[in-house]
Coordinates of C-alpha atoms and ligand atoms in Angstrom, one line a residue:
M88 CA -1.6 18.8 33.7
T89 CA 0.3 20.4 30.8
Q90 CA 0.0 24.1 30.0
M91 CA 0.2 23.4 26.3
I92 CA -1.9 25.0 23.6
L93 CA -4.2 21.9 23.7
D94 CA -7.5 23.2 24.9
Q95 CA -8.6 20.9 27.7
Q96 CA -12.1 22.2 27.7
R97 CA -12.5 21.4 24.1
I98 CA -11.0 18.0 24.5
R99 CA -13.5 17.3 27.2
A100 CA -16.3 18.6 25.1
A101 CA -15.2 16.6 22.1
N102 CA -15.1 13.5 24.2
E103 CA -18.7 14.1 25.2
I104 CA -19.8 14.4 21.6
H105 CA -17.6 11.5 20.4
P106 CA -17.8 8.9 23.2
T107 CA -15.4 6.0 23.1
P108 CA -17.3 2.7 22.5
D109 CA -16.5 -0.5 24.3
V110 CA -14.1 -1.8 21.6
K111 CA -10.5 -2.8 21.9
F112 CA -8.7 -0.5 19.4
A113 CA -5.3 -1.1 17.9
Y114 CA -3.1 0.8 15.5
G115 CA -2.7 -2.1 13.1
T116 CA -0.9 -2.8 9.8
A117 CA -2.6 0.2 8.2
G118 CA -3.7 2.4 11.1
F119 CA -7.2 2.0 12.8
R120 CA -9.6 0.2 10.6
M121 CA -13.0 -1.3 11.3
Q122 CA -16.8 -0.7 10.8
A123 CA -17.2 3.0 10.3
D124 CA -19.8 3.4 13.0
K125 CA -17.2 2.5 15.6
L126 CA -14.6 5.0 14.5
D127 CA -16.1 8.3 15.6
S128 CA -14.1 8.6 18.8
I129 CA -10.9 7.5 17.1
M130 CA -11.1 10.4 14.7
F131 CA -10.9 13.2 17.2
K132 CA -8.2 11.4 19.0
V133 CA -6.2 10.9 15.8
G134 CA -6.6 14.7 15.3
I135 CA -4.8 15.2 18.6
I136 CA -2.1 12.6 17.9
A137 CA -1.4 14.2 14.5
A138 CA -1.1 17.6 16.1
L139 CA 1.3 16.2 18.8
R140 CA 3.4 14.4 16.2
S141 CA 3.7 17.7 14.2
L142 CA 4.6 19.6 17.4
K143 CA 7.2 17.0 18.2
L144 CA 8.7 17.5 14.7
N145 CA 8.9 21.3 15.1
G146 CA 5.7 21.9 13.2
A147 CA 6.4 19.8 10.2
T148 CA 3.2 18.9 8.3
I149 CA 1.6 15.5 9.2
G150 CA -0.9 13.8 7.0
V151 CA -4.1 12.0 7.9
M152 CA -5.8 9.8 5.4
I153 CA -9.4 8.4 6.0
T154 CA -9.9 5.2 4.0
A155 CA -10.4 1.5 4.5
S156 CA -8.7 0.7 1.2
H157 CA -10.0 -2.5 -0.3
N158 CA -12.2 -3.3 2.7
P159 CA -16.0 -3.2 2.4
E160 CA -17.8 0.1 2.0
E161 CA -19.3 0.0 5.5
D162 CA -15.8 -0.1 7.0
N163 CA -13.5 2.9 7.3
G164 CA -10.1 3.6 8.7
V165 CA -7.5 6.3 9.4
K166 CA -3.8 6.4 9.1
L167 CA -1.1 9.0 9.8
V168 CA 1.5 10.1 7.4
D169 CA 4.9 11.3 8.5
P170 CA 6.6 14.4 7.0
R171 CA 8.5 12.6 4.3
G172 CA 5.4 10.9 3.1
E173 CA 6.1 7.7 5.0
M174 CA 3.9 5.8 7.4
L175 CA 3.8 7.0 11.0
E176 CA 6.9 6.1 13.0
Q177 CA 6.2 2.8 14.6
S178 CA 7.1 3.9 18.2
W179 CA 4.0 6.2 18.0
E180 CA 1.6 3.3 17.3
G181 CA 1.5 2.2 20.9
L182 CA 0.7 5.6 22.2
S183 CA -1.9 6.1 19.6
T184 CA -3.4 2.8 20.6
E185 CA -3.4 3.9 24.3
L186 CA -5.1 7.2 23.5
A187 CA -7.7 5.3 21.3
N188 CA -8.6 3.1 24.2
A189 CA -8.7 5.9 26.8
R190 CA -12.4 6.5 27.6
D191 CA -13.0 9.3 30.1
A192 CA -11.7 12.8 29.6
D193 CA -9.2 12.6 32.6
T194 CA -7.6 9.5 31.2
I195 CA -7.4 11.1 27.7
L196 CA -5.7 14.2 29.1
S197 CA -3.3 12.2 31.1
V198 CA -2.3 10.0 28.1
I199 CA -1.8 13.3 26.2
D200 CA 0.4 14.5 29.1
S201 CA 2.5 11.4 29.1
I202 CA 3.0 11.7 25.3
V203 CA 4.1 15.4 25.8
A204 CA 6.5 14.3 28.6
K205 CA 7.9 11.2 26.8
Y206 CA 8.7 13.1 23.6
N207 CA 9.7 16.3 25.3
I208 CA 7.2 18.1 23.1
N209 CA 7.6 21.8 22.8
V210 CA 4.0 23.1 23.2
D211 CA 4.9 26.6 21.9
N212 CA 5.3 25.2 18.4
K213 CA 2.4 25.4 16.0
A214 CA 1.1 22.0 14.7
N215 CA 0.4 21.6 11.0
V216 CA -1.8 18.8 9.7
I217 CA -3.4 18.1 6.3
Y218 CA -6.1 15.5 5.7
A219 CA -7.9 13.8 2.8
Y220 CA -10.4 11.0 2.4
D221 CA -11.8 8.5 -0.1
T222 CA -15.3 8.1 -1.5
R223 CA -16.9 6.2 1.5
P224 CA -20.2 7.6 2.6
S225 CA -19.0 7.6 6.2
C226 CA -16.1 10.0 5.5
P227 CA -17.8 13.4 6.0
A228 CA -18.9 12.6 9.5
L229 CA -15.5 11.2 10.4
V230 CA -13.8 14.2 9.0
A231 CA -15.9 16.4 11.2
S232 CA -14.8 14.4 14.3
L233 CA -11.1 14.6 13.1
K234 CA -11.5 18.4 12.8
D235 CA -12.8 18.6 16.4
G236 CA -9.6 16.9 17.6
L237 CA -7.4 19.1 15.4
D238 CA -9.1 22.3 16.6
A239 CA -8.9 21.2 20.2
A240 CA -5.2 20.7 19.8
G241 CA -4.8 24.1 18.2
A242 CA -3.5 22.7 15.0
D243 CA -3.5 24.6 11.7
S244 CA -5.2 22.1 9.4
T245 CA -6.1 21.9 5.7
D246 CA -8.8 19.8 4.2
F247 CA -7.5 18.5 0.9
G248 CA -10.8 16.8 0.1
L249 CA -11.2 13.7 -2.0
K250 CA -7.8 12.1 -2.7
T251 CA -6.2 8.7 -3.3
T252 CA -4.0 7.6 -0.4
P253 CA -0.8 8.0 -2.4
Q254 CA -1.8 11.5 -3.4
L255 CA -2.1 12.5 0.2
H256 CA 1.4 11.0 0.8
Y257 CA 2.7 13.0 -2.1
L258 CA 1.2 16.2 -0.8
V259 CA 2.7 15.7 2.6
K260 CA 6.2 15.2 1.2
C261 CA 5.8 18.2 -1.2
I262 CA 4.7 20.6 1.6
N263 CA 7.6 19.5 3.8
T264 CA 10.3 19.7 1.1
K265 CA 9.1 22.9 -0.5
G266 CA 11.9 25.4 -1.1
T267 CA 14.6 22.8 -0.2
N268 CA 17.2 21.2 -2.4
D269 CA 15.1 18.0 -2.6
A270 CA 11.7 19.7 -3.2
Y271 CA 9.5 16.8 -4.2
G272 CA 6.9 18.7 -6.3
E273 CA 4.1 21.2 -6.3
P274 CA 1.9 20.5 -3.2
T275 CA -1.3 20.4 -5.2
E276 CA -3.3 17.7 -7.0
E277 CA -2.5 19.4 -10.3
G278 CA 1.2 19.3 -9.3
Y279 CA 1.0 15.6 -8.9
Y280 CA -0.6 15.1 -12.4
V281 CA 2.0 17.4 -13.9
K282 CA 4.9 15.6 -12.3
L283 CA 3.7 12.1 -13.4
S284 CA 2.6 13.1 -16.8
E285 CA 5.8 14.9 -17.7
A286 CA 7.9 12.0 -16.6
F287 CA 5.6 9.6 -18.5
K288 CA 5.8 11.6 -21.7
T289 CA 9.6 11.7 -21.5
L290 CA 9.7 7.9 -21.1
M291 CA 7.2 7.3 -23.9
K292 CA 8.9 9.7 -26.4
G293 CA 9.2 8.1 -29.8
K294 CA 7.6 4.9 -28.8
P295 CA 4.6 3.5 -30.7
A296 CA 1.4 3.6 -28.6
M297 CA 0.0 0.4 -27.3
P298 CA -3.6 -0.6 -27.6
T299 CA -5.9 1.0 -24.9
I300 CA -5.7 -0.6 -21.4
S301 CA -8.9 -1.2 -19.3
V302 CA -8.6 0.0 -15.8
D303 CA -11.0 -1.3 -13.1
C304 CA -11.1 1.4 -10.4
A305 CA -13.2 -0.6 -7.9
N306 CA -15.8 2.2 -8.0
G307 CA -13.5 4.2 -5.8
V308 CA -11.5 7.4 -5.7
G309 CA -9.1 6.1 -8.3
A310 CA -11.8 6.6 -11.0
P311 CA -12.2 10.4 -10.9
K312 CA -8.5 10.8 -10.3
L313 CA -7.5 8.7 -13.3
K314 CA -10.0 10.6 -15.4
E315 CA -8.3 13.8 -14.3
F316 CA -4.8 12.4 -15.1
L317 CA -6.0 11.5 -18.6
K318 CA -6.5 15.2 -19.3
Y319 CA -2.7 15.6 -19.1
I320 CA -1.9 12.9 -21.7
D321 CA -2.5 13.0 -25.5
S322 CA -4.5 9.9 -26.3
N323 CA -2.2 9.2 -29.2
V324 CA 0.5 8.6 -26.7
W325 CA -1.5 6.5 -24.2
S326 CA -5.1 5.8 -23.5
A327 CA -7.2 4.0 -20.9
N328 CA -10.7 2.8 -20.7
I329 CA -12.0 3.1 -17.1
V330 CA -14.4 0.5 -15.8
N331 CA -16.1 0.4 -12.4
D332 CA -16.1 4.2 -12.0
D333 CA -19.4 4.5 -10.1
I334 CA -18.6 6.4 -6.9
K335 CA -22.2 7.5 -6.3
T336 CA -24.2 4.3 -6.0
P337 CA -24.1 3.0 -2.4
G338 CA -22.7 -0.5 -2.0
K339 CA -20.6 -0.5 -5.1
L340 CA -17.2 0.4 -3.7
N341 CA -14.9 -2.7 -3.9
Y342 CA -17.9 -4.9 -4.5
N343 CA -16.7 -7.8 -6.7
A344 CA -14.1 -5.4 -8.1
G345 CA -10.7 -4.0 -7.4
A346 CA -7.2 -5.3 -7.0
D347 CA -8.0 -7.3 -3.8
Y348 CA -11.0 -9.1 -5.3
V349 CA -9.0 -10.0 -8.5
K350 CA -6.0 -11.2 -6.5
V351 CA -7.9 -13.2 -4.0
Q352 CA -10.6 -14.6 -6.3
Q353 CA -8.1 -15.0 -9.2
K354 CA -10.7 -13.8 -11.6
A355 CA -11.8 -10.7 -13.5
P356 CA -13.9 -8.1 -11.7
L357 CA -17.5 -7.4 -12.4
G358 CA -17.9 -5.3 -15.6
A359 CA -14.7 -6.5 -17.3
V360 CA -15.2 -9.0 -20.2
L361 CA -11.7 -10.1 -21.1
N362 CA -10.7 -10.2 -24.8
A363 CA -7.7 -12.4 -25.5
G364 CA -4.6 -10.2 -26.1
D365 CA -5.9 -7.1 -24.3
R366 CA -4.4 -5.6 -21.2
Y367 CA -6.4 -5.1 -17.9
C368 CA -5.5 -3.8 -14.5
S369 CA -7.3 -3.1 -11.2
F370 CA -6.8 -0.5 -8.5
D371 CA -8.1 -1.0 -5.0
G372 CA -10.6 1.4 -3.3
D373 CA -8.0 4.0 -2.4
A374 CA -5.8 3.4 -5.4
D375 CA -2.6 2.3 -3.7
R376 CA -2.7 -1.3 -5.0
L377 CA -2.4 -2.5 -8.6
V378 CA -2.7 -5.9 -10.3
Y379 CA -2.7 -6.7 -14.0
Y380 CA -4.5 -9.6 -15.8
Y381 CA -5.3 -10.9 -19.2
A382 CA -7.1 -13.9 -20.9
D383 CA -5.1 -16.2 -23.1
D384 CA -6.3 -17.5 -26.5
A385 CA -8.3 -20.2 -24.7
G386 CA -10.0 -17.6 -22.6
V387 CA -8.2 -18.6 -19.5
F388 CA -7.6 -15.9 -16.9
H389 CA -4.1 -15.1 -15.9
L390 CA -3.0 -12.8 -13.0
L391 CA 0.0 -10.5 -13.0
D392 CA 0.3 -9.6 -9.3
G393 CA 2.7 -7.5 -7.2
D394 CA 5.4 -10.2 -7.5
K395 CA 5.2 -10.0 -11.3
I396 CA 5.3 -6.2 -11.2
A397 CA 8.4 -6.3 -8.9
G398 CA 10.2 -8.7 -11.3
L399 CA 9.3 -6.5 -14.3
A400 CA 10.5 -3.3 -12.6
A401 CA 13.7 -4.9 -11.3
M402 CA 14.5 -6.3 -14.7
F403 CA 13.9 -3.0 -16.5
I404 CA 15.8 -0.9 -14.0
M405 CA 18.8 -3.2 -13.8
D406 CA 19.0 -3.1 -17.6
L407 CA 18.7 0.7 -17.7
V408 CA 21.4 1.1 -15.0
K409 CA 23.7 -1.0 -17.0
T410 CA 23.0 0.7 -20.3
A411 CA 23.5 4.1 -18.6
G412 CA 26.9 3.0 -17.4
V413 CA 26.0 3.6 -13.7
D414 CA 26.1 0.0 -12.6
S415 CA 27.7 1.0 -9.3
I416 CA 24.0 1.5 -8.4
N417 CA 22.8 -1.7 -6.8
V418 CA 19.2 -2.9 -7.1
G419 CA 17.4 -5.1 -4.5
V420 CA 13.9 -6.5 -4.1
V421 CA 11.9 -6.7 -0.9
Q422 CA 9.2 -9.3 -0.5
T423 CA 7.0 -10.8 2.2
A424 CA 6.1 -14.4 2.9
Y425 CA 3.0 -14.0 0.6
A426 CA 5.3 -13.7 -2.4
N427 CA 4.9 -16.6 -4.8
G428 CA 7.8 -19.1 -4.5
S429 CA 8.4 -19.0 -8.2
S430 CA 8.9 -15.2 -8.1
T431 CA 11.6 -15.5 -5.5
K432 CA 13.3 -18.2 -7.6
Y433 CA 13.1 -16.0 -10.7
L434 CA 14.5 -12.9 -8.9
T435 CA 17.4 -14.7 -7.3
G436 CA 18.1 -17.4 -10.0
Q437 CA 17.5 -15.5 -13.2
L438 CA 17.8 -11.8 -12.5
K439 CA 20.4 -12.5 -9.8
V440 CA 19.1 -9.7 -7.7
P441 CA 19.3 -9.8 -3.9
V442 CA 15.9 -10.4 -2.2
S443 CA 15.1 -9.7 1.4
F444 CA 12.1 -10.8 3.3
V445 CA 10.2 -8.8 5.9
S446 CA 6.9 -8.9 7.8
T447 CA 3.6 -8.0 6.1
G448 CA 2.8 -4.3 5.8
V449 CA 4.4 -1.7 3.6
K450 CA 6.0 0.1 6.5
H451 CA 8.3 -2.9 6.9
L452 CA 9.0 -3.2 3.1
H453 CA 9.6 0.5 2.7
H454 CA 12.3 0.6 5.4
E455 CA 14.1 -2.5 4.1
A456 CA 14.0 -1.1 0.5
E457 CA 15.8 2.0 1.8
K458 CA 18.8 -0.2 2.3
Y459 CA 19.4 -0.5 -1.4
D460 CA 20.5 2.1 -3.9
V461 CA 17.3 1.2 -5.8
G462 CA 14.9 -0.8 -3.6
V463 CA 12.0 -2.5 -5.4
Y464 CA 9.3 -3.5 -3.0
F465 CA 5.9 -5.1 -3.7
E466 CA 3.5 -7.1 -1.7
A467 CA 2.0 -9.9 -3.7
N468 CA -1.3 -8.0 -3.5
G469 CA 0.1 -5.3 -5.6
H470 CA 1.0 -2.7 -3.0
G471 CA 4.5 -1.4 -3.6
T472 CA 6.9 1.0 -5.2
V473 CA 10.5 1.6 -6.1
L474 CA 12.8 3.7 -3.9
F475 CA 15.9 5.5 -5.1
S476 CA 18.4 6.4 -2.4
P477 CA 19.7 10.0 -2.2
E478 CA 23.1 8.8 -3.5
A479 CA 21.4 7.0 -6.5
L480 CA 19.4 10.0 -7.3
N481 CA 22.6 12.1 -7.2
T482 CA 24.5 9.7 -9.4
I483 CA 21.6 9.6 -12.0
K484 CA 21.4 13.4 -12.0
T485 CA 25.0 14.2 -12.2
S486 CA 26.4 11.4 -14.4
E487 CA 27.3 12.2 -18.0
G488 CA 27.0 9.5 -20.6
R489 CA 29.9 8.8 -22.9
T490 CA 27.6 7.7 -25.7
P491 CA 24.2 8.9 -26.9
A492 CA 22.7 5.5 -25.7
Q493 CA 24.1 6.2 -22.3
N494 CA 22.6 9.7 -22.2
T495 CA 19.2 8.4 -23.3
A496 CA 19.3 5.8 -20.6
L497 CA 20.3 8.4 -18.0
T498 CA 17.4 10.7 -19.1
Q499 CA 15.0 7.7 -18.8
L500 CA 16.3 6.8 -15.4
Q501 CA 15.9 10.3 -14.2
A502 CA 12.3 10.3 -15.6
L503 CA 11.6 7.0 -13.8
T504 CA 12.6 8.6 -10.4
E505 CA 9.9 11.2 -11.1
L506 CA 7.3 8.8 -12.5
I507 CA 7.5 6.5 -9.5
N508 CA 5.9 7.7 -6.3
Q509 CA 8.8 7.6 -3.8
T510 CA 6.5 7.9 -0.8
V511 CA 4.3 4.9 -0.9
G512 CA 2.7 2.3 -3.3
D513 CA 0.6 4.2 -5.9
A514 CA -1.6 2.3 -8.3
L515 CA -1.6 5.1 -10.9
S516 CA 2.1 5.7 -10.8
D517 CA 2.8 1.9 -10.7
M518 CA 0.5 1.4 -13.7
L519 CA 2.4 4.1 -15.7
L520 CA 5.6 2.3 -14.8
V521 CA 4.4 -1.0 -16.1
E522 CA 3.0 0.7 -19.2
V523 CA 6.4 2.3 -19.9
I524 CA 8.2 -1.0 -19.6
L525 CA 5.7 -3.0 -21.7
T526 CA 5.9 -0.2 -24.3
H527 CA 9.8 -0.2 -24.3
R528 CA 9.8 -4.0 -24.6
H529 CA 6.9 -4.2 -27.1
W530 CA 5.4 -6.8 -24.8
T531 CA 1.9 -8.0 -24.3
C532 CA 0.8 -9.1 -20.9
Q533 CA 1.3 -12.6 -22.0
E534 CA 4.9 -12.0 -23.0
W535 CA 5.5 -10.3 -19.6
D536 CA 3.9 -13.3 -17.9
Q537 CA 6.5 -15.7 -19.5
A538 CA 9.2 -14.6 -17.0
Y539 CA 8.1 -17.4 -14.7
T540 CA 5.0 -19.5 -13.9
D541 CA 3.4 -18.9 -10.6
L542 CA 2.9 -21.8 -8.3
P543 CA -0.8 -22.3 -7.7
N544 CA -1.6 -20.6 -4.4
R545 CA -4.5 -20.0 -2.1
L546 CA -5.2 -17.5 0.6
A547 CA -7.8 -18.5 3.2
K548 CA -9.2 -16.9 6.4
V549 CA -10.0 -18.6 9.6
V550 CA -12.0 -16.8 12.3
V551 CA -10.9 -17.8 15.8
A552 CA -11.8 -16.7 19.3
D553 CA -8.5 -14.8 19.9
R554 CA -6.2 -14.2 17.0
T555 CA -3.5 -12.7 19.2
I556 CA -2.5 -16.1 20.4
F557 CA -0.8 -16.6 17.0
K558 CA 2.7 -15.4 17.4
T559 CA 5.3 -15.6 14.5
T560 CA 9.0 -15.4 13.8
D561 CA 11.2 -15.3 10.7
A562 CA 9.4 -12.6 8.8
E563 CA 6.1 -14.2 9.8
R564 CA 7.0 -17.4 8.0
R565 CA 6.9 -19.6 11.2
L566 CA 4.6 -19.8 14.2
V567 CA 6.1 -19.9 17.7
E568 CA 2.8 -20.0 19.4
P569 CA 0.4 -21.8 19.9
Q570 CA 3.1 -24.3 20.8
G571 CA 3.6 -27.3 18.5
L572 CA 1.3 -25.9 15.8
Q573 CA 4.2 -25.1 13.5
Q574 CA 5.5 -28.7 13.7
E575 CA 2.0 -29.9 12.7
I576 CA 1.9 -27.6 9.8
D577 CA 5.4 -28.8 8.7
T578 CA 4.2 -32.4 8.8
I579 CA 1.2 -31.5 6.6
V580 CA 3.3 -29.5 4.2
S581 CA 5.9 -32.2 3.7
K582 CA 3.2 -34.4 2.0
Y583 CA 2.9 -32.0 -0.9
S584 CA 5.3 -31.4 -3.8
N585 CA 6.7 -27.9 -3.7
G586 CA 4.4 -27.3 -0.8
R587 CA 4.7 -24.2 1.4
S588 CA 2.2 -22.9 3.9
F589 CA 2.2 -20.4 6.7
V590 CA -0.2 -18.9 9.2
R591 CA -0.4 -15.4 10.8
A592 CA -3.0 -13.2 12.4
S593 CA -4.2 -10.4 10.2
G594 CA -3.4 -6.9 11.2
T595 CA -6.4 -5.4 9.6
E596 CA -9.2 -8.0 10.0
D597 CA -10.3 -10.2 12.9
A598 CA -9.1 -13.4 11.4
V599 CA -6.1 -15.7 10.9
R600 CA -4.7 -15.9 7.4
V601 CA -3.6 -19.2 5.9
Y602 CA -1.4 -19.1 2.8
A603 CA -0.6 -22.2 0.8
E604 CA 1.1 -23.0 -2.4
A605 CA 2.1 -26.3 -4.1
A606 CA 2.8 -27.9 -7.5
T607 CA -0.8 -28.2 -8.6
R608 CA -4.1 -26.5 -8.0
T609 CA -5.6 -29.6 -6.5
E610 CA -2.6 -30.1 -4.1
T611 CA -2.7 -26.4 -3.2
D612 CA -6.4 -26.4 -2.3
S613 CA -6.0 -29.6 -0.3
L614 CA -3.0 -28.1 1.6
A615 CA -4.8 -24.8 2.3
L616 CA -7.8 -26.7 3.6
A617 CA -5.8 -29.0 5.8
V618 CA -3.8 -26.2 7.4
A619 CA -7.0 -24.1 7.8
Q620 CA -8.7 -27.0 9.5
L621 CA -5.7 -27.4 11.8
V622 CA -5.8 -23.7 12.7
Y623 CA -9.6 -24.0 13.3
D624 CA -9.2 -27.0 15.5
R625 CA -6.1 -26.0 17.5
G626 CA -6.6 -22.2 17.4
G627 CA -10.2 -22.0 18.7
G628 CA -12.1 -21.7 15.5
V629 CA -15.4 -19.9 15.6
G630 CA -18.4 -20.5 13.3
S631 CA -18.5 -23.0 10.5
A632 CA -15.5 -25.2 9.7
P633 CA -13.2 -23.9 6.9
S634 CA -14.0 -24.6 3.3
I635 CA -11.9 -23.8 0.2
Ligands
LIG37 P1 -3.2 -8.1 7.0 O1 -4.7 -8.0 7.2 O2 -2.3 -7.8 8.2 O3 -2.8 -9.4 6.3 C1 -3.5 -6.8 4.7 C2 -2.6 -7.3 3.6 C3 -1.2 -6.6 3.7 C4 -1.4 -5.0 3.7 C5 -2.5 -4.6 4.7 C6 -2.8 -3.2 4.6 C7 -2.4 -9.5 2.6 C8 -2.2 -11.0 2.9 N1 -2.3 -8.7 3.7 O4 -2.8 -7.0 5.9 O5 -0.4 -7.0 2.7 O6 -1.6 -4.6 2.4 O7 -3.7 -5.4 4.6 O8 -3.7 -2.8 3.7 O9 -2.6 -9.1 1.5
LIG38 ZN1 -5.4 0.4 -0.5

């Protein structure tokens, strides 16, 4: 057994109080996520993992966020944030999973030992961890369990209280860069608002204010945080009307509201009555996803999802880079298989911007986006951001324009790098970015929507006995197992004009997702249903047969 500062007695005691249930845990697309009442044991173990990760990185501060994002209120989840504000390094996911599934104290201690040995962890270091949580009623109890793990590991920990997920990422990066050349900002919630609002004001300078936007906060943490942000902005410059801001009434979080609801249902959330010409957007429960929408003159609902935001951002930044005379800076876009086919066509055909495809989950998108000078990445569901490479940041900072127009563009680019959260997708920051672009272009949502027309699409879920039998390749666009299923999907797809459909196991829910798009709504629904039925029949469907 290791001699480290980890207090074995406390770990044993914590394991007594927080026994591991008979559940197969896995660190998935977004950490551990499930019904909150199954998460108690996970939390103290995550406390230990966070401490070990910090020790491994010589005491750098690690973040822990407790949230289940857009999932129902009775769910919860936990994810780890690495020192630069990024998601936990992937190689640690397996070990975290192993610890999560260890049941008795001896096994837990031996997994800890093997982590210490594998990573050659210096146990004389001091671990530093910060944590925050969303508005879910299950959070306080889970926080207490997390704290037991952190204490048992001898970590210095700070409770940052109620925060949006991107605020926690911001704080982690600020703490770890404080006092360095690339200090990211003040490590406080206020510092976050100051940074964003100052950049926003610079970008809005001299521009006529647009009509008030309505923001659906899914009755989640985004509501109080957006209210706080508004205090930093003169309402003559920009104003927002917040809907779905009830974080007190049980059962309201994400209920028929929020970015996921609007995206999947393709309709307005509860509490939003759409007036033609007005702008609307929705955050999800932890405020890291954003979608826009509007009603046309005939009252028809139109969605502007993550793909539309990516297109808008790429277009604007490419123009700005050109105007500023720093076109050595290359811009690229990263998408997943869920991106609408029309968006990819628009990006490559019209904007002529390179597009790469990666597997679902922002950790994949983020790393791919780092390969560009300016990497725009968005999942269709509205989770994404724009990354500026250190070289691009330096070019923007040090270039001197030869004309006033070039100087203005450089100032604006500089402000954009501060407005956009560089650590992770951030609904508030992304919304401000969209608002800046629409203001600069004098565009309504409808004008923004003209860029291209989405192919009708449908996302369906099929519950099967064992979703792990679904194995994919080619950025999850093709199945390799169960054998022969992909060929059958191809045969079905070939019958539809502009048809595309793919199937993959969800990393956050116990289900297989089916995506379909085609030339018309009727064809799309028929394609989605046919593929869902196939998955149900050949993949061991459970419960009632799929319906669309
Ligand atoms: P899964 O459940 O693996 O499809 C979902 C989203 C991801 C990502 C994660 C994390 C879709 C189709 N999938 O993952 O994009 O956002 O949740 O929250 O939207
Ligand atoms: Zn979220």
